[in-house]
CSV table of N, CA and C and ligand atoms in Angstrom, one decimal:
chain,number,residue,atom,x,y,z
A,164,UNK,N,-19.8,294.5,166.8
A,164,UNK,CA,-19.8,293.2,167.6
A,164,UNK,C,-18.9,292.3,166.9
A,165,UNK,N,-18.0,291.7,167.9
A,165,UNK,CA,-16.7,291.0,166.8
A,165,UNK,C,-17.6,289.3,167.7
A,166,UNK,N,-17.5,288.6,166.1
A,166,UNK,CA,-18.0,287.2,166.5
A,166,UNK,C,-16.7,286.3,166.2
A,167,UNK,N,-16.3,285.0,166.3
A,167,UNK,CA,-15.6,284.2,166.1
A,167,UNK,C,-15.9,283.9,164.2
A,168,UNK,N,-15.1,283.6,163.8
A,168,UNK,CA,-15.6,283.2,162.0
A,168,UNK,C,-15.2,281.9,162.3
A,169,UNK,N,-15.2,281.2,160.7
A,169,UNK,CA,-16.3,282.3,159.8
A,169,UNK,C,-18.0,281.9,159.9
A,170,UNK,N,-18.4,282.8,159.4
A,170,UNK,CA,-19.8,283.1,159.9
A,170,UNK,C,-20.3,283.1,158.2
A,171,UNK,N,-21.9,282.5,158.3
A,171,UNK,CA,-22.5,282.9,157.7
A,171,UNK,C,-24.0,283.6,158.2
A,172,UNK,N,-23.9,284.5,157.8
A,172,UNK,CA,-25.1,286.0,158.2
A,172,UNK,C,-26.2,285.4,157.2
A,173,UNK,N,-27.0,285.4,158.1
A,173,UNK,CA,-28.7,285.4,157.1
A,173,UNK,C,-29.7,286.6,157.6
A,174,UNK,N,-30.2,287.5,156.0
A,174,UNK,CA,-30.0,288.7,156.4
A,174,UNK,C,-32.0,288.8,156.7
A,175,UNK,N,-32.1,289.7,157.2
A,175,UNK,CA,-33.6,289.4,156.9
A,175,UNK,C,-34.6,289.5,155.9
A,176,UNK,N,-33.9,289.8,154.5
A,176,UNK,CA,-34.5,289.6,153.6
A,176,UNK,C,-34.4,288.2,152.7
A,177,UNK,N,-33.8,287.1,153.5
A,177,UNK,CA,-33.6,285.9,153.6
A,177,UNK,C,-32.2,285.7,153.0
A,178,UNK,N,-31.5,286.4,152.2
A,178,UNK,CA,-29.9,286.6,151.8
A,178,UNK,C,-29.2,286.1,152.7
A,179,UNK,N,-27.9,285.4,152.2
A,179,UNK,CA,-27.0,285.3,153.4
A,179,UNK,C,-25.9,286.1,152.5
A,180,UNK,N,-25.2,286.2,154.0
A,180,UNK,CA,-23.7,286.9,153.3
A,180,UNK,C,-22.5,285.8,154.1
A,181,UNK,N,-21.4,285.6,153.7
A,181,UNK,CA,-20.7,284.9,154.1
A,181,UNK,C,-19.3,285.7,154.5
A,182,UNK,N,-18.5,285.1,155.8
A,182,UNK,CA,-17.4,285.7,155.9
A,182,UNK,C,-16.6,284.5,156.3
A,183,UNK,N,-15.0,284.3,155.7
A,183,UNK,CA,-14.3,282.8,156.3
A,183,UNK,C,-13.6,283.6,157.4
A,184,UNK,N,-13.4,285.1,157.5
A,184,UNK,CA,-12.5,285.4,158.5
A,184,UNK,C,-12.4,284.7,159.6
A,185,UNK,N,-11.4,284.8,160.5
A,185,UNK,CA,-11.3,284.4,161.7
A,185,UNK,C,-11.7,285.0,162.7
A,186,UNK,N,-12.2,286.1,162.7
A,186,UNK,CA,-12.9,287.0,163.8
A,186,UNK,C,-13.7,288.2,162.6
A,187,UNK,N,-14.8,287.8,162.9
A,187,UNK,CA,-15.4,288.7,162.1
A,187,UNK,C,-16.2,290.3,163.1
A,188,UNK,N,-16.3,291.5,162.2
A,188,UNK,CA,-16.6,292.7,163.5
A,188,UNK,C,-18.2,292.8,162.3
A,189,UNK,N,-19.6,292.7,163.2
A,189,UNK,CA,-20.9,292.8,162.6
A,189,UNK,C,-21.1,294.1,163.2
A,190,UNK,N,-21.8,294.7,162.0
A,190,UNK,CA,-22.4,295.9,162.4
A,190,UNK,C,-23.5,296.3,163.2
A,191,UNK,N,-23.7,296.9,164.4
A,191,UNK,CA,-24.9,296.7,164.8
A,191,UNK,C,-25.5,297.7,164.9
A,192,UNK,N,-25.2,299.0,164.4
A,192,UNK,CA,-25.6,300.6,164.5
A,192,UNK,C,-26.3,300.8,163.2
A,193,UNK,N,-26.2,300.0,162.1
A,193,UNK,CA,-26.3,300.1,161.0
A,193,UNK,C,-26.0,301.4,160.2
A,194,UNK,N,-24.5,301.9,160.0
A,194,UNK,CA,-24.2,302.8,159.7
A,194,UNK,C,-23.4,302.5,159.0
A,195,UNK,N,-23.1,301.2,158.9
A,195,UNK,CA,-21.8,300.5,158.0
A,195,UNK,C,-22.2,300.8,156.4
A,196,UNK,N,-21.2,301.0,155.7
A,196,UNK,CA,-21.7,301.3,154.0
A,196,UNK,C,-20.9,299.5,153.5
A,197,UNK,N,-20.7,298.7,154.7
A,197,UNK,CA,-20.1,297.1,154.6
A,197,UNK,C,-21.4,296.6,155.1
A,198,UNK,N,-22.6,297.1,155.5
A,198,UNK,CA,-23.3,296.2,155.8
A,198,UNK,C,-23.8,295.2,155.6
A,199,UNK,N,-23.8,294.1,156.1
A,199,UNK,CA,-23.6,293.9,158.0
A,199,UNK,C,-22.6,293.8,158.5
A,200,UNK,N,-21.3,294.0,157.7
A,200,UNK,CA,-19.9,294.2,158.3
A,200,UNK,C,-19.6,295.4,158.9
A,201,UNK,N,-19.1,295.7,160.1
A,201,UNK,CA,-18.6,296.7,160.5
A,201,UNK,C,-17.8,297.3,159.7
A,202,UNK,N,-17.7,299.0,159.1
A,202,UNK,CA,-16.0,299.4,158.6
A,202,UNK,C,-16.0,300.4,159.3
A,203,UNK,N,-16.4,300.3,160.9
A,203,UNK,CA,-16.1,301.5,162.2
A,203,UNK,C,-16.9,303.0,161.8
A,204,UNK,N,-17.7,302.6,160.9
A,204,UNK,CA,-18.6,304.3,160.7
A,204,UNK,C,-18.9,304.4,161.7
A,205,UNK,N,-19.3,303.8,163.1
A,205,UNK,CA,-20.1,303.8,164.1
A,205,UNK,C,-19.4,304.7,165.1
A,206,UNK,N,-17.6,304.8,164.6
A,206,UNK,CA,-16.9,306.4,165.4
A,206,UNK,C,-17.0,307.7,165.2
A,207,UNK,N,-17.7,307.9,163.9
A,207,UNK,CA,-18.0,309.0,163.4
A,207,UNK,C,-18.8,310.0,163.9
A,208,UNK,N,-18.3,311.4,164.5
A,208,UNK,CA,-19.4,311.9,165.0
A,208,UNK,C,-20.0,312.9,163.9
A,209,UNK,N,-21.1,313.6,163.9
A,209,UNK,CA,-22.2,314.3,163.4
A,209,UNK,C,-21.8,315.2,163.7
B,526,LIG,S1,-20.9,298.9,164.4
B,526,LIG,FE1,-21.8,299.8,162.7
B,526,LIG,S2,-20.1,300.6,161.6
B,526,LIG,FE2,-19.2,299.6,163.3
């Protein structure tokens, strides 16, 4: 999911993570080893 930056992520174990990018890509398959950043593991097939 690409959001507009920068963003700050509050995670649900109350953590935030921060990004200043200017378009940031969030993970939403949770397969990312950047999570909650997307690094496209989510094209990987099995
Ligand atoms: S959306 Fe999860 S790795 Fe890209």
């Amino acid at each position: 999911m690409l959001v507009e930056g920068p963003v700050e992520l509050r995670l649900a174990d109350g953590s935030t993570v921060v990004s200043d990018r200017f378009q940031v890509a969030v993970c939403a398959c949770r397969r990312s080893r950047t999570w909650p950043f997307c690094d496209t593991s989510h094209r990987r097939r099995r």
